[in-house]
Amino acid sequence: MTQEQDIKNAVETMRRGGVILYPTDTVWGIGCDATNAEAVKRVYEIKQRDDSKALICLVDSDARLQRYVRNVPDVAWQLIDCQPEKPTTLVLDGAVNLAPNLIAEDGSIGIRITQEPFSHELCYRFQKAIVSTSANISGEPAAQNYRDISPAILEAVDYVCFSRRQEHKPHQPSSIIRLRPNGQVEIIRK
């Protein structure tokens, strides 16, 4: 299967409200339409995770990021522009246009602009934010590669991407930086 067909299948699945398993710019992820509350609910159920623990989402561009955050602070753009090799998720206040059960109780959202070719193209073709949470049961180690994903997760999703399944190399979760409205910067995960 070509990467183009793989992305097309994943996009069609998410447009129907389905949940996918896909390679990201970090570890393998469970994903869905970040604006669909029922799909987001399924992701929480698959992970066996309390929905009070927020999920993050991926977007493909600055413009898409601005669609989901009311006011992106200047420091966020500076962090994005000088982003190190390691992907960085920003936790920003004023989340809008997303499924309510994706947004944290304080109104914030964890969001990352992905540069990795597959997940970037997937976000671009979907034209919306995509949930991105590690492909594991809550509390278990994140699936760095396809071969690390448990059968329970594989069976619970509607579509499993073919791209990068043969990859066997170390991957790490993203850094997470919380930007507060008062300008305070908090590093949650390096």
Short mmCIF file of C-alpha atoms in Angstrom, two decimals:
data_model
loop_
_atom_site.label_atom_id
_atom_site.label_comp_id
_atom_site.label_asym_id
_atom_site.label_seq_id
_atom_site.Cartn_x
_atom_site.Cartn_y
_atom_site.Cartn_z
CA MET A 1 0.00 0.00 0.00
CA THR A 2 1.28 3.46 -0.85
CA GLN A 3 1.61 6.14 1.81
CA GLU A 4 -0.92 8.23 -0.13
CA GLN A 5 -3.52 5.41 0.05
CA ASP A 6 -2.70 4.81 3.71
CA ILE A 7 -3.35 8.49 4.52
CA LYS A 8 -6.54 8.46 2.45
CA ASN A 9 -7.84 5.44 4.39
CA ALA A 10 -6.96 7.04 7.74
CA VAL A 11 -8.65 10.33 6.77
CA GLU A 12 -11.81 8.53 5.62
CA THR A 13 -11.90 6.58 8.89
CA MET A 14 -11.63 9.76 10.99
CA ARG A 15 -14.25 11.56 8.88
CA ARG A 16 -16.66 8.71 9.72
CA GLY A 17 -15.91 9.22 13.43
CA GLY A 18 -13.47 6.34 13.64
CA VAL A 19 -10.29 5.91 15.65
CA ILE A 20 -6.92 5.24 14.00
CA LEU A 21 -3.50 4.00 15.05
CA TYR A 22 -0.70 5.91 13.34
CA PRO A 23 3.00 6.82 13.47
CA THR A 24 3.68 10.36 14.66
CA ASP A 25 6.68 12.63 15.05
CA THR A 26 7.27 10.89 18.39
CA VAL A 27 5.80 7.48 19.33
CA TRP A 28 2.91 5.58 17.71
CA GLY A 29 -0.39 7.27 18.49
CA ILE A 30 -4.08 6.65 18.83
CA GLY A 31 -5.91 9.35 16.93
CA CYS A 32 -9.27 10.69 15.86
CA ASP A 33 -11.00 13.87 14.78
CA ALA A 34 -10.23 16.31 17.62
CA THR A 35 -13.58 18.04 17.05
CA ASN A 36 -15.67 14.87 17.46
CA ALA A 37 -16.60 14.30 21.12
CA GLU A 38 -17.80 10.71 20.54
CA ALA A 39 -14.52 9.76 18.83
CA VAL A 40 -12.53 11.41 21.64
CA LYS A 41 -14.60 9.43 24.17
CA ARG A 42 -13.64 6.21 22.39
CA VAL A 43 -9.96 7.11 22.61
CA TYR A 44 -10.28 7.53 26.40
CA GLU A 45 -12.05 4.15 26.57
CA ILE A 46 -9.41 2.39 24.45
CA LYS A 47 -6.63 3.78 26.65
CA GLN A 48 -8.65 3.03 29.80
CA ARG A 49 -7.83 6.58 30.83
CA ASP A 50 -9.80 8.95 33.02
CA ASP A 51 -11.17 11.74 30.84
CA SER A 52 -10.00 14.31 33.39
CA LYS A 53 -6.48 13.68 32.02
CA ALA A 54 -6.28 15.78 28.88
CA LEU A 55 -5.11 14.44 25.52
CA ILE A 56 -3.01 16.38 23.05
CA CYS A 57 -3.59 17.01 19.37
CA LEU A 58 -1.49 17.53 16.27
CA VAL A 59 -1.84 20.12 13.55
CA ASP A 60 0.10 20.74 10.36
CA SER A 61 0.62 24.52 10.42
CA ASP A 62 0.65 27.82 12.28
CA ALA A 63 -2.68 28.73 10.68
CA ARG A 64 -4.32 25.51 11.89
CA LEU A 65 -2.94 26.07 15.40
CA GLN A 66 -4.62 29.48 15.49
CA ARG A 67 -7.96 27.86 14.64
CA TYR A 68 -7.92 25.99 17.98
CA VAL A 69 -6.36 28.50 20.39
CA ARG A 70 -8.06 31.85 21.01
CA ASN A 71 -4.88 33.90 21.54
CA VAL A 72 -1.51 32.32 20.84
CA PRO A 73 1.08 34.18 22.95
CA ASP A 74 4.15 35.60 21.22
CA VAL A 75 6.43 33.34 23.26
CA ALA A 76 4.68 30.33 21.69
CA TRP A 77 5.74 31.44 18.21
CA GLN A 78 9.29 31.94 19.49
CA LEU A 79 9.33 28.41 20.93
CA ILE A 80 7.92 26.99 17.69
CA ASP A 81 10.45 28.89 15.55
CA CYS A 82 13.45 27.77 17.59
CA GLN A 83 12.06 24.33 18.31
CA PRO A 84 14.87 21.90 18.96
CA GLU A 85 15.22 18.55 17.22
CA LYS A 86 12.82 17.08 19.76
CA PRO A 87 9.11 17.72 19.03
CA THR A 88 7.55 20.09 21.55
CA THR A 89 3.92 20.15 22.66
CA LEU A 90 2.65 23.48 23.95
CA VAL A 91 -0.11 23.66 26.54
CA LEU A 92 -2.03 26.83 25.75
CA ASP A 93 -5.05 28.51 27.32
CA GLY A 94 -8.18 29.48 25.44
CA ALA A 95 -8.86 26.28 23.49
CA VAL A 96 -11.73 26.67 20.98
CA ASN A 97 -13.38 24.67 18.18
CA LEU A 98 -12.41 21.31 19.72
CA ALA A 99 -14.43 18.52 21.31
CA PRO A 100 -15.29 19.64 24.87
CA ASN A 101 -13.96 16.38 26.35
CA LEU A 102 -10.56 17.09 24.76
CA ILE A 103 -10.14 20.44 26.50
CA ALA A 104 -8.73 20.45 30.05
CA GLU A 105 -10.89 21.73 32.90
CA ASP A 106 -8.91 25.01 32.92
CA GLY A 107 -9.69 25.60 29.23
CA SER A 108 -6.24 24.66 27.96
CA ILE A 109 -5.17 22.28 25.22
CA GLY A 110 -1.91 20.48 24.51
CA ILE A 111 -1.13 21.03 20.84
CA ARG A 112 1.86 20.41 18.57
CA ILE A 113 2.72 21.33 15.00
CA THR A 114 4.15 18.16 13.49
CA GLN A 115 6.95 18.30 10.93
CA GLU A 116 7.40 14.53 10.51
CA PRO A 117 6.35 13.67 6.92
CA PHE A 118 3.61 11.09 7.57
CA SER A 119 1.79 12.79 10.45
CA HIS A 120 2.20 16.21 8.80
CA GLU A 121 0.60 14.99 5.58
CA LEU A 122 -2.13 13.21 7.55
CA CYS A 123 -3.00 16.46 9.38
CA TYR A 124 -2.82 18.45 6.15
CA ARG A 125 -5.13 16.05 4.28
CA PHE A 126 -7.59 15.84 7.20
CA GLN A 127 -7.75 19.65 7.46
CA LYS A 128 -8.47 19.51 11.20
CA ALA A 129 -6.62 18.82 14.44
CA ILE A 130 -6.04 15.13 15.14
CA VAL A 131 -5.89 13.63 18.62
CA SER A 132 -2.47 12.18 19.34
CA THR A 133 -2.04 10.08 22.45
CA SER A 134 0.43 7.26 22.91
CA ALA A 135 -0.73 3.85 21.69
CA ASN A 136 -0.85 2.13 25.06
CA ILE A 137 -3.18 1.38 27.93
CA SER A 138 -2.90 4.20 30.48
CA GLY A 139 0.04 3.58 32.81
CA GLU A 140 1.87 1.19 30.47
CA PRO A 141 4.97 2.19 28.45
CA ALA A 142 4.38 4.14 25.22
CA ALA A 143 4.70 2.15 21.97
CA GLN A 144 7.87 3.49 20.37
CA ASN A 145 7.40 1.30 17.30
CA TYR A 146 4.53 -0.63 15.75
CA ARG A 147 5.80 -3.93 17.16
CA ASP A 148 5.43 -2.52 20.71
CA ILE A 149 1.66 -2.01 20.42
CA SER A 150 -0.45 -4.42 22.47
CA PRO A 151 -3.03 -6.64 20.72
CA ALA A 152 -5.77 -5.01 22.84
CA ILE A 153 -5.00 -1.61 21.28
CA LEU A 154 -4.65 -3.03 17.75
CA GLU A 155 -8.06 -4.70 18.00
CA ALA A 156 -9.83 -1.67 19.52
CA VAL A 157 -9.19 0.85 16.72
CA ASP A 158 -10.95 1.13 13.36
CA TYR A 159 -7.88 1.56 11.15
CA VAL A 160 -4.18 0.78 11.63
CA CYS A 161 -1.82 2.68 9.34
CA PHE A 162 0.71 0.66 7.32
CA SER A 163 3.36 3.34 7.01
CA ARG A 164 6.46 2.93 9.19
CA ARG A 165 5.38 -0.45 10.60
CA GLN A 166 8.80 -1.96 9.85
CA GLU A 167 10.67 0.77 11.72
CA HIS A 168 12.70 -0.37 14.73
CA LYS A 169 14.40 2.58 16.37
CA PRO A 170 14.08 4.49 19.61
CA HIS A 171 11.42 7.20 19.80
CA GLN A 172 10.63 9.47 22.70
CA PRO A 173 7.49 11.36 23.69
CA SER A 174 7.51 15.09 23.03
CA SER A 175 8.68 17.76 25.41
CA ILE A 176 5.70 19.53 27.00
CA ILE A 177 5.83 23.23 27.84
CA ARG A 178 2.96 25.01 29.59
CA LEU A 179 2.55 28.69 28.70
CA ARG A 180 0.50 30.64 31.25
CA PRO A 181 -1.43 33.81 30.38
CA ASN A 182 0.82 35.84 32.71
CA GLY A 183 3.85 34.87 30.61
CA GLN A 184 5.05 32.16 33.00
CA VAL A 185 6.69 29.20 31.23
CA GLU A 186 6.58 25.80 32.92
CA ILE A 187 8.44 22.74 31.58
CA ILE A 188 6.18 19.74 32.26
CA ARG A 189 8.28 17.13 30.45
CA LYS A 190 11.77 17.58 28.97
#
